[in-house]
PDB file of C-alpha atoms in Angstrom:
ATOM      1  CA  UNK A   1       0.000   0.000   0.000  1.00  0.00           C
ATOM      2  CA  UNK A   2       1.108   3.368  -0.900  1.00  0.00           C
ATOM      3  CA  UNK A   3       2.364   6.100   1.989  1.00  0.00           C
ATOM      4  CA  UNK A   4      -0.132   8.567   2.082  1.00  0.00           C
ATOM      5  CA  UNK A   5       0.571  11.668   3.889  1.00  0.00           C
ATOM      6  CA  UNK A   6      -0.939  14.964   3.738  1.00  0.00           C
ATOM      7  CA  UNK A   7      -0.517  17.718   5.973  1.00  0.00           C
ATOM      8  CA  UNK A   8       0.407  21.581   6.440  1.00  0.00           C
ATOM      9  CA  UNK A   9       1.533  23.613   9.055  1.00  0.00           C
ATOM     10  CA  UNK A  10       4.448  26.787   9.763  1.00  0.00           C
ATOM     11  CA  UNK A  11       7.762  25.951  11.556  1.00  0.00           C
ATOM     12  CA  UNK A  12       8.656  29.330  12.589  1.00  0.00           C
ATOM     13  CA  UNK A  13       7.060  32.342  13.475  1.00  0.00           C
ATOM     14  CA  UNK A  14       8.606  36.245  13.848  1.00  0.00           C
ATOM     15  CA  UNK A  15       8.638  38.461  17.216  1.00  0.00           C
ATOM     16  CA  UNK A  16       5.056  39.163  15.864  1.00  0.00           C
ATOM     17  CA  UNK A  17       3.687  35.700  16.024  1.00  0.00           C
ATOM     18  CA  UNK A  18       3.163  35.767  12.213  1.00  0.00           C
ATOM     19  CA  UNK A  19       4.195  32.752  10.150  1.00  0.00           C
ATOM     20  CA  UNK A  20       7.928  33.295   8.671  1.00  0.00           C
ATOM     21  CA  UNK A  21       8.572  29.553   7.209  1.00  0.00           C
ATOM     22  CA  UNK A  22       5.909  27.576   5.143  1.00  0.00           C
ATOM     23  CA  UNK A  23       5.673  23.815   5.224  1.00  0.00           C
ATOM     24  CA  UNK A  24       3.156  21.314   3.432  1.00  0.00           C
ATOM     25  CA  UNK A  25       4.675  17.603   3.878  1.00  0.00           C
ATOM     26  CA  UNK A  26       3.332  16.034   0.550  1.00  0.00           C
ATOM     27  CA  UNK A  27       3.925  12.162   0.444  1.00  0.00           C
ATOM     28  CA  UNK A  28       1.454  11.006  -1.522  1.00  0.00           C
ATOM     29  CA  UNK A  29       1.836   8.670  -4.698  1.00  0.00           C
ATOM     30  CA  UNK A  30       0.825  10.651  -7.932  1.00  0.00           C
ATOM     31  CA  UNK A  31      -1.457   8.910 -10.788  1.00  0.00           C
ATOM     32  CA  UNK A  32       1.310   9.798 -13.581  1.00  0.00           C
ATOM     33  CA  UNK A  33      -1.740   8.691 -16.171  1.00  0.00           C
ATOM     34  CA  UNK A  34      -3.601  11.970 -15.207  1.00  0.00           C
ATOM     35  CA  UNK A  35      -2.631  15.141 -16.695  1.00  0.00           C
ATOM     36  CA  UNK A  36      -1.277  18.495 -15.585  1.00  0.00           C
ATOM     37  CA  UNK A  37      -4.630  19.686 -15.363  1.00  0.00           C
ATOM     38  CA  UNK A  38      -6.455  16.611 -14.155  1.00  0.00           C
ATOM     39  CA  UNK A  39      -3.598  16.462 -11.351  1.00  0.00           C
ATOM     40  CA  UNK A  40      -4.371  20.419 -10.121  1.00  0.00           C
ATOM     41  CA  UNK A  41      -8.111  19.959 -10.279  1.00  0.00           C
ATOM     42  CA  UNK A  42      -7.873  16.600  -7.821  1.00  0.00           C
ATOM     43  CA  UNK A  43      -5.578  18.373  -5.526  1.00  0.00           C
ATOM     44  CA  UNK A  44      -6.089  22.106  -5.559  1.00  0.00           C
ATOM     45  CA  UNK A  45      -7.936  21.648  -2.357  1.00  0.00           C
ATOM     46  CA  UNK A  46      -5.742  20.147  -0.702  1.00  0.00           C
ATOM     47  CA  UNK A  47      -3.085  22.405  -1.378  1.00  0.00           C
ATOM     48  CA  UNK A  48      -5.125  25.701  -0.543  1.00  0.00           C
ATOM     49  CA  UNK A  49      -6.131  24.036   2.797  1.00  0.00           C
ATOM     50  CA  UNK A  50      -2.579  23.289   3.628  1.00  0.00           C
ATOM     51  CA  UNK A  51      -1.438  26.446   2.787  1.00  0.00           C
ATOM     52  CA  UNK A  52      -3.697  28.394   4.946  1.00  0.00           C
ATOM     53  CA  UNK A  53      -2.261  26.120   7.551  1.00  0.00           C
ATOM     54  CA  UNK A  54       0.766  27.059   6.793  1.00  0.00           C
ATOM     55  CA  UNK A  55      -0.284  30.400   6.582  1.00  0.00           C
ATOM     56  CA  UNK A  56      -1.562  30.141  10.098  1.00  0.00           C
ATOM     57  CA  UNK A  57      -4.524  28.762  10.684  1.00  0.00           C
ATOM     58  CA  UNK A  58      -4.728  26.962  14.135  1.00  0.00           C
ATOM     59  CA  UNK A  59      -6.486  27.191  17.346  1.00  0.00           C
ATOM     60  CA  UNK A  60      -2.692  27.641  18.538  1.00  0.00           C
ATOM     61  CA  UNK A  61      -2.330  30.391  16.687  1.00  0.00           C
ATOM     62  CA  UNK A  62      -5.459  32.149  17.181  1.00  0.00           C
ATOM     63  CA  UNK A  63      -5.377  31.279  21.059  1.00  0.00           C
ATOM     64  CA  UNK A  64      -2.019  33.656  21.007  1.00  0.00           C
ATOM     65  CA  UNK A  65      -3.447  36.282  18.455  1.00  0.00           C
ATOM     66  CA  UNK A  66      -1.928  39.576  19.524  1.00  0.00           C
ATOM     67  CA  UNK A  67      -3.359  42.919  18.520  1.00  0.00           C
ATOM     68  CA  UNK A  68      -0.895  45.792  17.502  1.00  0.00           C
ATOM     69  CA  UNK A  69      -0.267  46.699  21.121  1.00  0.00           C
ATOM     70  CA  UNK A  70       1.134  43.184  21.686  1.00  0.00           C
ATOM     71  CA  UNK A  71      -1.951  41.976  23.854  1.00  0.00           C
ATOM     72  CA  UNK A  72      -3.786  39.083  23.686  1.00  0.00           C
ATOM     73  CA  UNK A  73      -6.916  39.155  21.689  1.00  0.00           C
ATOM     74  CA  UNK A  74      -8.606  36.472  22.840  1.00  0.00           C
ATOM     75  CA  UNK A  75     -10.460  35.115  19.852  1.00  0.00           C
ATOM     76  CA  UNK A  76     -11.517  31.583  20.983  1.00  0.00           C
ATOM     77  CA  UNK A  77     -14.050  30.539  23.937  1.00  0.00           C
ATOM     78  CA  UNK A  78     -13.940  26.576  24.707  1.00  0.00           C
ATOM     79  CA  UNK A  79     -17.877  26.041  25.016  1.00  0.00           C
ATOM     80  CA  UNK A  80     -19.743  22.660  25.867  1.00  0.00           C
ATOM     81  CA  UNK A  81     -22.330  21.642  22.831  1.00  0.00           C
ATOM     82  CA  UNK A  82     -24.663  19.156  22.520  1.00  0.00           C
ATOM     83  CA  UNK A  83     -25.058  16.828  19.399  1.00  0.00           C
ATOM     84  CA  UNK A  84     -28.676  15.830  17.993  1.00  0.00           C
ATOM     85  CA  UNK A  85     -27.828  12.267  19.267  1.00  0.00           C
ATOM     86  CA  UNK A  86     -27.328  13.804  23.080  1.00  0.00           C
ATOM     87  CA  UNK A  87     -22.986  13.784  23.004  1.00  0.00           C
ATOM     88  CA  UNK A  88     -21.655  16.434  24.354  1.00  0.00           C
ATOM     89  CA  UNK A  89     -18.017  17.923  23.649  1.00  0.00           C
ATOM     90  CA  UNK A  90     -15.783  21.142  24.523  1.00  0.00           C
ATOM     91  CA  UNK A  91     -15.352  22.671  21.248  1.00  0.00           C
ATOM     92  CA  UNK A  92     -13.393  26.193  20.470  1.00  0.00           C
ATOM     93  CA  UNK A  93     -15.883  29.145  18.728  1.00  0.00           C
ATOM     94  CA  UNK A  94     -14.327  32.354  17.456  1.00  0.00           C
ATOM     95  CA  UNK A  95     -15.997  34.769  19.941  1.00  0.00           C
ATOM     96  CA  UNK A  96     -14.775  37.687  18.877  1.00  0.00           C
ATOM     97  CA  UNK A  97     -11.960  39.340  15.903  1.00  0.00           C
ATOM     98  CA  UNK A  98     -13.208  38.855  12.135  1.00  0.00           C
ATOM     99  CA  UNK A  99     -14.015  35.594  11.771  1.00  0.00           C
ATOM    100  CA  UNK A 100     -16.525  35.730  14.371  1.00  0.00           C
ATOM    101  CA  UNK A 101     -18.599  39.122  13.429  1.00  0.00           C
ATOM    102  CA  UNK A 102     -18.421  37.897   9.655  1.00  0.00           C
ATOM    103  CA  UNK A 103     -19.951  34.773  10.485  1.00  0.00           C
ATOM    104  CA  UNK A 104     -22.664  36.537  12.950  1.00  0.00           C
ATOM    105  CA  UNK A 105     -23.399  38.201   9.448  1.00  0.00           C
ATOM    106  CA  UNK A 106     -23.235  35.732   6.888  1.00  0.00           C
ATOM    107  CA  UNK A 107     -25.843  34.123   9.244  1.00  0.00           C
ATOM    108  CA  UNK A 108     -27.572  36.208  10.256  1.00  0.00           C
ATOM    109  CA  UNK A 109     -27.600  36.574  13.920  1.00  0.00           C
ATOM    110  CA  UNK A 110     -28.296  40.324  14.735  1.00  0.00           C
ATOM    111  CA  UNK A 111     -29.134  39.369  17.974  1.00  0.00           C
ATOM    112  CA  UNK A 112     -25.555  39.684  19.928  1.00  0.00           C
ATOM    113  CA  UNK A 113     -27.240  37.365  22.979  1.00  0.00           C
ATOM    114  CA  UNK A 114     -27.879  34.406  20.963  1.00  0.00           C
ATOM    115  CA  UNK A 115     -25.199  34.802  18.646  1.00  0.00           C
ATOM    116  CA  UNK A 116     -21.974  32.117  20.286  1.00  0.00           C
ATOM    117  CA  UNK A 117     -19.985  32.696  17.792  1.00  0.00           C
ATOM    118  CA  UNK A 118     -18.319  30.310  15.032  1.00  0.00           C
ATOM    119  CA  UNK A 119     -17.405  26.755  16.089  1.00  0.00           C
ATOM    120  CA  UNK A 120     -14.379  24.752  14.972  1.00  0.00           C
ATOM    121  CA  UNK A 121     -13.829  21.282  14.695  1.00  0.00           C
ATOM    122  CA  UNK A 122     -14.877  19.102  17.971  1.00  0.00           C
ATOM    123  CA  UNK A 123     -13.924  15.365  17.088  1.00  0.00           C
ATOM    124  CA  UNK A 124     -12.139  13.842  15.387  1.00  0.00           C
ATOM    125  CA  UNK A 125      -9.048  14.191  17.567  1.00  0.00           C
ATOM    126  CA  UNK A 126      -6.508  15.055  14.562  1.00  0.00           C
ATOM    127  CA  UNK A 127      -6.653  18.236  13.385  1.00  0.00           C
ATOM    128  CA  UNK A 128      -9.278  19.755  16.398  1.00  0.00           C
ATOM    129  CA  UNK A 129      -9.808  23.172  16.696  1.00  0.00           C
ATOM    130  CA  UNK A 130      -7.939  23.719  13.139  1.00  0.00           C
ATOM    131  CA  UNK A 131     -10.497  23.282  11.103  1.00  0.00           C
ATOM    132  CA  UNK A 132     -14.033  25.019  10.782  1.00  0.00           C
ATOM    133  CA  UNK A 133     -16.800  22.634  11.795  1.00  0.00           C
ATOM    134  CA  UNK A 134     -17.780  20.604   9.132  1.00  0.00           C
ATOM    135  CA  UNK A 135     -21.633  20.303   9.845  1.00  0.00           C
ATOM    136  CA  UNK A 136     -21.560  23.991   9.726  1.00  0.00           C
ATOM    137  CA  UNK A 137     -19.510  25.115   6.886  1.00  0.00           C
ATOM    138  CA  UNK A 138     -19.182  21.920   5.065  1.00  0.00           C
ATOM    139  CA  UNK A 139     -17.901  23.204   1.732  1.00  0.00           C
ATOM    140  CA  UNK A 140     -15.465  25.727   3.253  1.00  0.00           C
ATOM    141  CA  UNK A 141     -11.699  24.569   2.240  1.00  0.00           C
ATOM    142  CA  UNK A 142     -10.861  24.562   6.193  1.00  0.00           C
ATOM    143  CA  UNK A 143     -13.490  22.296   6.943  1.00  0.00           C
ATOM    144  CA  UNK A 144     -13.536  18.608   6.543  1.00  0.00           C
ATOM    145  CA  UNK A 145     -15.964  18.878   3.817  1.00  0.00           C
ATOM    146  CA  UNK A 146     -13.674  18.031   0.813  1.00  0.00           C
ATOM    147  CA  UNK A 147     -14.525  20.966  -0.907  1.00  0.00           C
ATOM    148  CA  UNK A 148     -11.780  23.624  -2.266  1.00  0.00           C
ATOM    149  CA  UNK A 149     -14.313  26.623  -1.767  1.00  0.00           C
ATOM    150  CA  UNK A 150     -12.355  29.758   0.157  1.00  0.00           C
ATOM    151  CA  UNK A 151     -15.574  32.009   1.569  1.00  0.00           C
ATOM    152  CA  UNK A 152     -15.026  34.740   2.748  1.00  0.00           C
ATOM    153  CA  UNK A 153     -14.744  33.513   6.441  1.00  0.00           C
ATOM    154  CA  UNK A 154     -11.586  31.518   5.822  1.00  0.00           C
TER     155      UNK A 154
END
């Protein structure tokens, strides 16, 4: 069986916090019967979700956001939720910074009080809290939905 390996991340960051060295570990057997273009449509998910990775985006990284003062921002909240089935997990939301007010738009909570902000990824254990939820913005390329769509959130 072929190694398969996929996955993206930064190995060095500046006195700012901010990403200074890019790295997407690629081992992954390549059809060589597909073409150039067959080869970038398959994979140009993958390699957009990586690089925002890469690029920084990680519950580490967000949990040690720093605004231009150097202080914390504080973007993510660990909150219990419940699944339909009755599970319950600690999940990280953006509650506050971008991400979360351009969520609260794009769905439309205008009321601040019931608005909890945007969930990441609960389970599975690899890749928690890096990831947008799937069940709530499945086709999102930092999601687990498969998709290579980059809204506006990501």
């Amino acid at each position: 069986m072929p190694l398969s390996y996929l996955a993206g991340s930064y190995c060095e960051a500046g006195p700012d916090g901010r990403p200074q060295w890019l790295v997407i570990a690629w081992m992954k057997e390549l059809d060589m019967s597909l073409s150039l273009a067959a080869h970038v449509k398959k994979y140009r998910g993958f390699v957009l979700h990586e690089l925002f990775h890469s690029m920084g985006f990680s519950n580490a990284a967000f949990m040690y956001a720093r605004d231009a003062a150097g202080r914390l921002k504080n973007l993510l909240q660990l909150k219990e939720v419940t699944d339909a089935d009755g599970a319950t997990d600690t999940v990280y939301h953006f509650v506050r910074g971008r991400a979360y007010e351009m969520a609260k738009d794009y769905f439309g909570c205008a009321n601040d009080s019931a608005w909890e902000g945007l969930p990441l990824m609960g389970l599975p254990e690899l890749g928690r809290g890096s990831h947008f939820e799937t069940r709530v913005m499945r086709d999102d390329v930092l999601s687990y939905g498969g998709r290579a769509i980059v809204s506006g959130l990501t």
